[in-house]
GROMACS .gro file of C-alpha atoms in nm:
model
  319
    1UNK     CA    1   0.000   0.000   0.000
    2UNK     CA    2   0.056   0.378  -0.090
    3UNK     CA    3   0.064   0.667   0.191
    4UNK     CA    4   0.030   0.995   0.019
    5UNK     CA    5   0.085   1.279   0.253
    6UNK     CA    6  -0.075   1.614   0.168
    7UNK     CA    7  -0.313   1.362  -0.041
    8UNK     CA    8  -0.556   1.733  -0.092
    9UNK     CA    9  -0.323   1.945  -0.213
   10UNK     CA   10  -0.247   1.992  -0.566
   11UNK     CA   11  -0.006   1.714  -0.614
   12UNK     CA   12  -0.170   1.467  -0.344
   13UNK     CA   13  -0.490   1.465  -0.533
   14UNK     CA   14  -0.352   1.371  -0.859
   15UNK     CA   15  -0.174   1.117  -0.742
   16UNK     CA   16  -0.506   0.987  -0.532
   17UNK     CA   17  -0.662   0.992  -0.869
   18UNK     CA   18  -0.391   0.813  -1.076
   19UNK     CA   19  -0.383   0.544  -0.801
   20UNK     CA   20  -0.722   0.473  -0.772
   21UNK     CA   21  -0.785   0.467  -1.127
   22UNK     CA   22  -0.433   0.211  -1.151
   23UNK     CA   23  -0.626   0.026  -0.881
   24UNK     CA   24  -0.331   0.050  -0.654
   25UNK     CA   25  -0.386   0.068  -0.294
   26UNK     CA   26  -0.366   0.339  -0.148
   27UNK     CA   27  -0.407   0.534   0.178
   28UNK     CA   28  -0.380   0.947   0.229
   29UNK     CA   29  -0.351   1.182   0.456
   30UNK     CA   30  -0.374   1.530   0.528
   31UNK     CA   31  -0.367   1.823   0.822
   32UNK     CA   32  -0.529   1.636   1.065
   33UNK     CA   33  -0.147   1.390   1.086
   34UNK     CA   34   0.060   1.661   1.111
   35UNK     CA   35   0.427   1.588   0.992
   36UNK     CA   36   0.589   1.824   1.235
   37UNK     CA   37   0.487   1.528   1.521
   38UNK     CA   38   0.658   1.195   1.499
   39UNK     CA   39   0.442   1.032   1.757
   40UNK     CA   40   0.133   1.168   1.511
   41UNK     CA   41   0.309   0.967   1.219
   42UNK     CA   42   0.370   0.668   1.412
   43UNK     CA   43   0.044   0.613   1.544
   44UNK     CA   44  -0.117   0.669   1.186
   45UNK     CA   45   0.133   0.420   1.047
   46UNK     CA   46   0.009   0.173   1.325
   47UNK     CA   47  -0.291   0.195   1.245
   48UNK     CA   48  -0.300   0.095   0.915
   49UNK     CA   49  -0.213  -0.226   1.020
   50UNK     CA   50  -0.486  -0.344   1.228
   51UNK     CA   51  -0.708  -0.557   1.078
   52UNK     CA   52  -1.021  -0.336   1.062
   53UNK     CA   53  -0.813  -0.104   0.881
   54UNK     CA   54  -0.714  -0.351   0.644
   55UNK     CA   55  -1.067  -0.485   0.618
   56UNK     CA   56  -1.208  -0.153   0.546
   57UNK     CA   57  -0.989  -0.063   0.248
   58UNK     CA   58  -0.999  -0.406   0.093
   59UNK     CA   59  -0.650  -0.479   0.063
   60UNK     CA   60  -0.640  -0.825   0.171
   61UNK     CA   61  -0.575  -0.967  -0.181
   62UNK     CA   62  -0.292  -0.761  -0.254
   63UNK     CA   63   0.022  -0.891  -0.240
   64UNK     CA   64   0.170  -0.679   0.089
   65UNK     CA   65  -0.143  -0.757   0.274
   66UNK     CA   66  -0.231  -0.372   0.306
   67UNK     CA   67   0.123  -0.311   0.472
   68UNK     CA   68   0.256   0.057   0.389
   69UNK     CA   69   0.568  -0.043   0.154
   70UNK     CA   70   0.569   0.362   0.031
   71UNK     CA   71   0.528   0.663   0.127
   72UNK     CA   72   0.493   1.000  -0.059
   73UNK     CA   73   0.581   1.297   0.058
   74UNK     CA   74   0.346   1.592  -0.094
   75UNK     CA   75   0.309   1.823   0.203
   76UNK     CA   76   0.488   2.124   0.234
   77UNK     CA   77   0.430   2.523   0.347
   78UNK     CA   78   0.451   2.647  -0.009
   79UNK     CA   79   0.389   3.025   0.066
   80UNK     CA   80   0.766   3.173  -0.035
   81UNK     CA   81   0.654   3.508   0.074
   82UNK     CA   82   0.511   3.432   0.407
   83UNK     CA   83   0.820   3.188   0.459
   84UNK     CA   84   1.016   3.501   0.525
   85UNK     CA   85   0.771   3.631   0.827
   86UNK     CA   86   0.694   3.294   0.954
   87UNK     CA   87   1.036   3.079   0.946
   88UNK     CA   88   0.943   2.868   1.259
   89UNK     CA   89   0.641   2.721   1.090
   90UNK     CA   90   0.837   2.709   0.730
   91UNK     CA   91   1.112   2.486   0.911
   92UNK     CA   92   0.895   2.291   1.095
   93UNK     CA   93   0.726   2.152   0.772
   94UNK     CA   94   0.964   2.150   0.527
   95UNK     CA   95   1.269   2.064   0.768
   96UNK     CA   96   1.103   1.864   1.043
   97UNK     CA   97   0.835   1.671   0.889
   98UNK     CA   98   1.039   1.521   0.612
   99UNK     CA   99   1.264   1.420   0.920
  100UNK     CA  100   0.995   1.275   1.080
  101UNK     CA  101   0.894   1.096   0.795
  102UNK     CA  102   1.144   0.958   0.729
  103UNK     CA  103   1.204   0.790   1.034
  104UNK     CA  104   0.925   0.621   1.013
  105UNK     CA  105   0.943   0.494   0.720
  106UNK     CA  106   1.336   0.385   0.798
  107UNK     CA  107   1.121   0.198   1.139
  108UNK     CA  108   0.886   0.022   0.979
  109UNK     CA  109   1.067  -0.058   0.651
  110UNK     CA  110   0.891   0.180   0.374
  111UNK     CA  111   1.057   0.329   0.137
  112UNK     CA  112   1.046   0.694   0.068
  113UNK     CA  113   0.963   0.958  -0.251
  114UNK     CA  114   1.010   1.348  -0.082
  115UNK     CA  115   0.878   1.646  -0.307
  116UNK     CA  116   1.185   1.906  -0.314
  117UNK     CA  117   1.180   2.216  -0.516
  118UNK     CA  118   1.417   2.470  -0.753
  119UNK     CA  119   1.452   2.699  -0.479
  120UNK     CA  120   1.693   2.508  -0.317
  121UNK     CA  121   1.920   2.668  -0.593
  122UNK     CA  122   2.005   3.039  -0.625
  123UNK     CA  123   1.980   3.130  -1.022
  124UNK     CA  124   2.290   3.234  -1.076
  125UNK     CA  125   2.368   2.981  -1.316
  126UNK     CA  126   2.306   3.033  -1.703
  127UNK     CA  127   2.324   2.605  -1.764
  128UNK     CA  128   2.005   2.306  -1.646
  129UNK     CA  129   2.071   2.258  -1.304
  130UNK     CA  130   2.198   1.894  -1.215
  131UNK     CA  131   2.119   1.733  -0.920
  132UNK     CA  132   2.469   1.736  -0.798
  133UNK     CA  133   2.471   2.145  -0.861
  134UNK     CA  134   2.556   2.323  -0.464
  135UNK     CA  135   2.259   2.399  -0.336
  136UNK     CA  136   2.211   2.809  -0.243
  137UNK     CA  137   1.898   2.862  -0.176
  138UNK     CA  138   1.772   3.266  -0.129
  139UNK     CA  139   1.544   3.288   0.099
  140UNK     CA  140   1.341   3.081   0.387
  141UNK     CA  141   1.117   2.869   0.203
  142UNK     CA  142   1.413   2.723  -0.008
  143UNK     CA  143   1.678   2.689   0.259
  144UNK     CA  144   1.381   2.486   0.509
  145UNK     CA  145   1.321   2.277   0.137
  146UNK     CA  146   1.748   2.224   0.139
  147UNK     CA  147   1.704   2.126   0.485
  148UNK     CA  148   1.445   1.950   0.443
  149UNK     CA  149   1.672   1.682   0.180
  150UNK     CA  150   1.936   1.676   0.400
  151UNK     CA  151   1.733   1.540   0.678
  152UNK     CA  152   1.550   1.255   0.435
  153UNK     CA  153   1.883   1.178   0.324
  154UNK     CA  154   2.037   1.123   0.682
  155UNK     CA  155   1.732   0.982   0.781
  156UNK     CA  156   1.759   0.662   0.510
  157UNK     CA  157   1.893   0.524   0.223
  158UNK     CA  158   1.585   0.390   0.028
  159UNK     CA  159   1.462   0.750  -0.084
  160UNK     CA  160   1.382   0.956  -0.350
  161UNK     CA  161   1.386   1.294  -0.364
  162UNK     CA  162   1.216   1.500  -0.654
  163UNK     CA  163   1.285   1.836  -0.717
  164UNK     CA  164   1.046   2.018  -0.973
  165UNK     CA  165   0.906   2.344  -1.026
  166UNK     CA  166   0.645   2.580  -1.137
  167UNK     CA  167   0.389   2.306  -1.069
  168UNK     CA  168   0.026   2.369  -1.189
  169UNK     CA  169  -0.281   2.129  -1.164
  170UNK     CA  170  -0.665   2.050  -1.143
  171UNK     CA  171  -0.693   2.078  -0.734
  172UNK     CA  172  -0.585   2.415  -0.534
  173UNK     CA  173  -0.438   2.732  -0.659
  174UNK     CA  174  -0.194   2.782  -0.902
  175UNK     CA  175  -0.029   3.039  -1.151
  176UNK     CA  176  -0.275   2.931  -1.465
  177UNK     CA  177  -0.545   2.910  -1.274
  178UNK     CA  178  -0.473   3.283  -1.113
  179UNK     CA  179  -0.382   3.405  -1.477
  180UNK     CA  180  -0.689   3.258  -1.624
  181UNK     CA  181  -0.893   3.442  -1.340
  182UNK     CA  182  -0.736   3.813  -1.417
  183UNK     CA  183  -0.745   3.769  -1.762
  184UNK     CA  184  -1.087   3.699  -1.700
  185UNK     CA  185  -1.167   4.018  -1.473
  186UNK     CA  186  -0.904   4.291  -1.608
  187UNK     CA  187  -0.769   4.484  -1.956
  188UNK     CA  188  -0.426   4.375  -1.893
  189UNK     CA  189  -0.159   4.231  -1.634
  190UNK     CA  190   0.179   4.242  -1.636
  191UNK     CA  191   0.353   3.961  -1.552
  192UNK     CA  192   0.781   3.898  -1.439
  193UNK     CA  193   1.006   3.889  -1.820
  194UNK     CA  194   1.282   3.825  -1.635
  195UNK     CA  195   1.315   3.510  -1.453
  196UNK     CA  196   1.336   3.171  -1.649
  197UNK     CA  197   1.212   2.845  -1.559
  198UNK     CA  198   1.007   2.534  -1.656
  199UNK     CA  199   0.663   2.466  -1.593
  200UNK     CA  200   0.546   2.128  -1.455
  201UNK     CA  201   0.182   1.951  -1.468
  202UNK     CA  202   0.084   1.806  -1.218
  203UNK     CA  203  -0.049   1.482  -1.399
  204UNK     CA  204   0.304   1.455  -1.554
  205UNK     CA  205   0.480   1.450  -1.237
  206UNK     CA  206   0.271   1.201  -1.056
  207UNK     CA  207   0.278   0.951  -1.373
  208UNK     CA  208   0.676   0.965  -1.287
  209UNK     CA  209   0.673   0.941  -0.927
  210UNK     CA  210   0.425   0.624  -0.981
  211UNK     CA  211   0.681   0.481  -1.272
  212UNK     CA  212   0.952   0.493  -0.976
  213UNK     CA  213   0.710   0.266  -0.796
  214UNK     CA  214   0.683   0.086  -1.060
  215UNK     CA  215   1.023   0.014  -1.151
  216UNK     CA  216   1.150  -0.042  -0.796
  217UNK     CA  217   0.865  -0.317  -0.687
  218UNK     CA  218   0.846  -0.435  -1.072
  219UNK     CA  219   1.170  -0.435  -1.135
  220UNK     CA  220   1.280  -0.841  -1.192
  221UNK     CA  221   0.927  -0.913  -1.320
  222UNK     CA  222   0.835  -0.645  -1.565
  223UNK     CA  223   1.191  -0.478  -1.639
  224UNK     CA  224   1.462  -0.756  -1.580
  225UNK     CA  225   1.758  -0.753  -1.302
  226UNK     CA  226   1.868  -0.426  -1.189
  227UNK     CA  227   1.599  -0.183  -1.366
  228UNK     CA  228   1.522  -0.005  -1.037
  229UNK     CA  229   1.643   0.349  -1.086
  230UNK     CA  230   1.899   0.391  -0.835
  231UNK     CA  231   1.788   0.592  -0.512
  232UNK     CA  232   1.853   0.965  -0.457
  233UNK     CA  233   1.835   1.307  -0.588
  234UNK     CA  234   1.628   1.396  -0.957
  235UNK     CA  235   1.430   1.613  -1.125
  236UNK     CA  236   1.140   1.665  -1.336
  237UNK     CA  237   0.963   1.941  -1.502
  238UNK     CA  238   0.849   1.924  -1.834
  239UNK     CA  239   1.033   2.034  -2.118
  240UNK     CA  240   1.174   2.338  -2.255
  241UNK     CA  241   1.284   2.679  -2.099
  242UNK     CA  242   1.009   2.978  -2.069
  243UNK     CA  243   0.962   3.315  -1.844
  244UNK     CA  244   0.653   3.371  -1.665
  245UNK     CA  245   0.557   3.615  -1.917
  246UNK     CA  246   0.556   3.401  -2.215
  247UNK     CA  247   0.395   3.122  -1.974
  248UNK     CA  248   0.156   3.414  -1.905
  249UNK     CA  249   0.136   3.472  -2.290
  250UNK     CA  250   0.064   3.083  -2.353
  251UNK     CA  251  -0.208   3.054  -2.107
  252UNK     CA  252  -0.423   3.361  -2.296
  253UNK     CA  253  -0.353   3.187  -2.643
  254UNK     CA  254  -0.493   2.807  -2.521
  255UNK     CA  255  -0.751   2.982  -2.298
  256UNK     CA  256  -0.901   3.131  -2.542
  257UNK     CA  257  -0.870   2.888  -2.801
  258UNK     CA  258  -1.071   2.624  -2.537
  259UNK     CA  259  -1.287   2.933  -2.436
  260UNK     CA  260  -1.144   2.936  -2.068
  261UNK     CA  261  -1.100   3.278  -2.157
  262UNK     CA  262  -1.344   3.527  -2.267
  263UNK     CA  263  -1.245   3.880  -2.251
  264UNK     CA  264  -0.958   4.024  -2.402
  265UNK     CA  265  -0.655   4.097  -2.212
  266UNK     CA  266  -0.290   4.290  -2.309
  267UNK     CA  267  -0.087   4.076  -2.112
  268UNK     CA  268   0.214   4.301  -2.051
  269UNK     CA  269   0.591   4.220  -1.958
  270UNK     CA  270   0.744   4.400  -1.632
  271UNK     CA  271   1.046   4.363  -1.482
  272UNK     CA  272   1.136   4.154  -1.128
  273UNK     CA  273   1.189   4.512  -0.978
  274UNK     CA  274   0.877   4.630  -1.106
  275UNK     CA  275   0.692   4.359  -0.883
  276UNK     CA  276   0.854   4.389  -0.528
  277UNK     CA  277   0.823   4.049  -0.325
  278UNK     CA  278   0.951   4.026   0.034
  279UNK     CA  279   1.151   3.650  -0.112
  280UNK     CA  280   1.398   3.659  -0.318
  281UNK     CA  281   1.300   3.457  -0.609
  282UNK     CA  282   1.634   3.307  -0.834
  283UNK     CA  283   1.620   3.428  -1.172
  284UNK     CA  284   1.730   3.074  -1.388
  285UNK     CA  285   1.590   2.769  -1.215
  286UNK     CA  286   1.570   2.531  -1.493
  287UNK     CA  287   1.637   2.164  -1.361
  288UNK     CA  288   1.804   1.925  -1.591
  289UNK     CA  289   1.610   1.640  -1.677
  290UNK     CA  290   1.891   1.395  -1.841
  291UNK     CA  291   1.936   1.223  -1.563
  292UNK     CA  292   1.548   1.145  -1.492
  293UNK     CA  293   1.514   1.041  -1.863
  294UNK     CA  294   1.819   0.777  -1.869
  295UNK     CA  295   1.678   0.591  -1.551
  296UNK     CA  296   1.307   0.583  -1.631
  297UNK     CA  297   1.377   0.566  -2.002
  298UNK     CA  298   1.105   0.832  -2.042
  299UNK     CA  299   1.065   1.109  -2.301
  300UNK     CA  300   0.934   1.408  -2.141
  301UNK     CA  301   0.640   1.654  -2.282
  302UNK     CA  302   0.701   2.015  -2.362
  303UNK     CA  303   0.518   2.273  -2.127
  304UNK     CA  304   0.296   2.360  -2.376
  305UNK     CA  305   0.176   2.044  -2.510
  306UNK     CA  306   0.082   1.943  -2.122
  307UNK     CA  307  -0.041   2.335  -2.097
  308UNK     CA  308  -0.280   2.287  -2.349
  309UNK     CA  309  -0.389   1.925  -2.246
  310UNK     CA  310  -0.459   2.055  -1.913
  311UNK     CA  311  -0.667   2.392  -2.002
  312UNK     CA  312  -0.847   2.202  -2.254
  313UNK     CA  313  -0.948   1.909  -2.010
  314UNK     CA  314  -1.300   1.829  -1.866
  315UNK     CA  315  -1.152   1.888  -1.469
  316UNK     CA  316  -1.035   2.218  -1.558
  317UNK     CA  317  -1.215   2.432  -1.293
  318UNK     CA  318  -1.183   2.830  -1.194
  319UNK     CA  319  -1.185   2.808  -0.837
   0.00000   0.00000   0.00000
């Protein structure tokens, strides 16, 4: 069986979805086991394994008898901004809980995917980050994130640790989802020109982190000897290099293709300075993706093809 933690938040839900439509079992979680308290994890994980438990999510059949074998890591305090005025409660989530969790999972023998981010780098470099690139990150929410790996790497050795970024989806809020709203509502925006990155959907990361599953339990049986991606550090986005702006720019062109959008809107380029923010955002956070593609033998969609696949789709939903 699956633990997803932070199972209602953007990520969580798609991967609740993929699982359950994979029939895989699964079990999630959310605020009410909080991360930051080890005892709060431990108990949970017990009781998973009592036999009403087991009963009541039908996974006798299965071949681990119901028994958590993984655990995803989704939960995080995401709020960069407020990260610099609340640093107690940024650590304690993104630096403690990962601890905690992984302890656990070390204790009871489940192995581990953690959700890390591109703000564990600083943006000074003009290259695709690698995963062995120092780490420098700017501000709060990236050095707790930093933290955060260190501790899940210290903590076991049967991990993985994901870093993505500019992640967009069907559940919670999100920078198409906000763009698609303005758009909606004003004569123009202006939107950052100046700081380059690649955006990630949702469904495309959670079909990877469920093909690491896959290839670490499935490994002799589906893949042959020694297909298991080795454990560690990678990353995933999707393809290609873009600034918010032209992400901006992309959003009004499929929105109102797919009729998401129905006024018209001079989307307008501005400058980092232009649009103060107490964080420090890096201005290149593009993550290479060669290593990702070698061990999952994957080829990886462009931002706009998944873009346009996601503002065209049925769940797409103004919140």
């Amino acid at each position: 069986m699956i633990w997803v933690i932070g199972c209602k938040g953007m990520l969580g839900a798609e991967l609740a979805l993929q699982l359950t439509q994979a029939n895989i079992p699964w079990t999630g979680t959310g605020e009410e086991v909080d991360i930051t308290n080890v005892q709060a994890l431990e108990n949970f994980f017990n009781s998973t394994e009592t036999a009403s438990y087991l009963s009541s999510h039908n996974t006798e059949n299965h071949a681990d008898n119901g028994k958590i074998r993984w655990i995803i890591n989704c939960a995080a305090y995401t709020a960069v901004d407020k990260s610099e005025d609340d640093a107690e409660k940024a650590h304690a989530v993104n630096a403690d809980g990962p601890m905690n969790i992984a302890r656990v999972a070390r204790a009871h023998g489940a192995k581990l995917i953690h959700i890390s981010t591109d703000y564990v780098f600083d943006g000074t470099a003009n290259i695709p980050y690698t995963e062995n690139f120092p780490r420098a990150p700017l501000g709060v929410y990236g050095q707790t994130k930093s933290e955060g790996e260190d501790n899940v790497a210290k903590g076991m050795t049967q991990y993985y640790i994901i870093r993505t970024s500019w992640l967009y989806g069907f559940d919670g809020r999100n920078f198409v989802y906000t763009m698609t709203n303005l758009m909606n509502t004003h004569e123009s925006v202006k939107v950052v020109n100046d700081q380059k990155g690649s955006p990630t959907f949702c469904g495309d990361l959670a079909s990877v982190i469920l093909r690491f599953i896959e290839r670490a339990d499935g490994a002799t049986s589906f893949f042959g000897r020694n297909s298991a991606a080795p454990y560690g550090t990678y990353h995933f986005t999707n393809e290609g290099v873009t600034t918010w702006y032209e992400f901006a720019k992309t959003i009004y062109e499929y929105g109102q293709k797919y009729g998401r959008i129905t006024h018209d809107c001079d989307v307008q380029p501005c400058t980092t300075a232009e649009y103060p923010s107490k964080a420090v955002r890096p201005a290149y956070s593009v993550l290479s993706k060669n290593k990702i593609e070698k061990e999952l033998r994957i080829k990886i969609p462009s931002w706009e093809l998944s873009l346009e696949r996601f503002m065209k789709g049925d769940r797409f939903s103004l919140k």
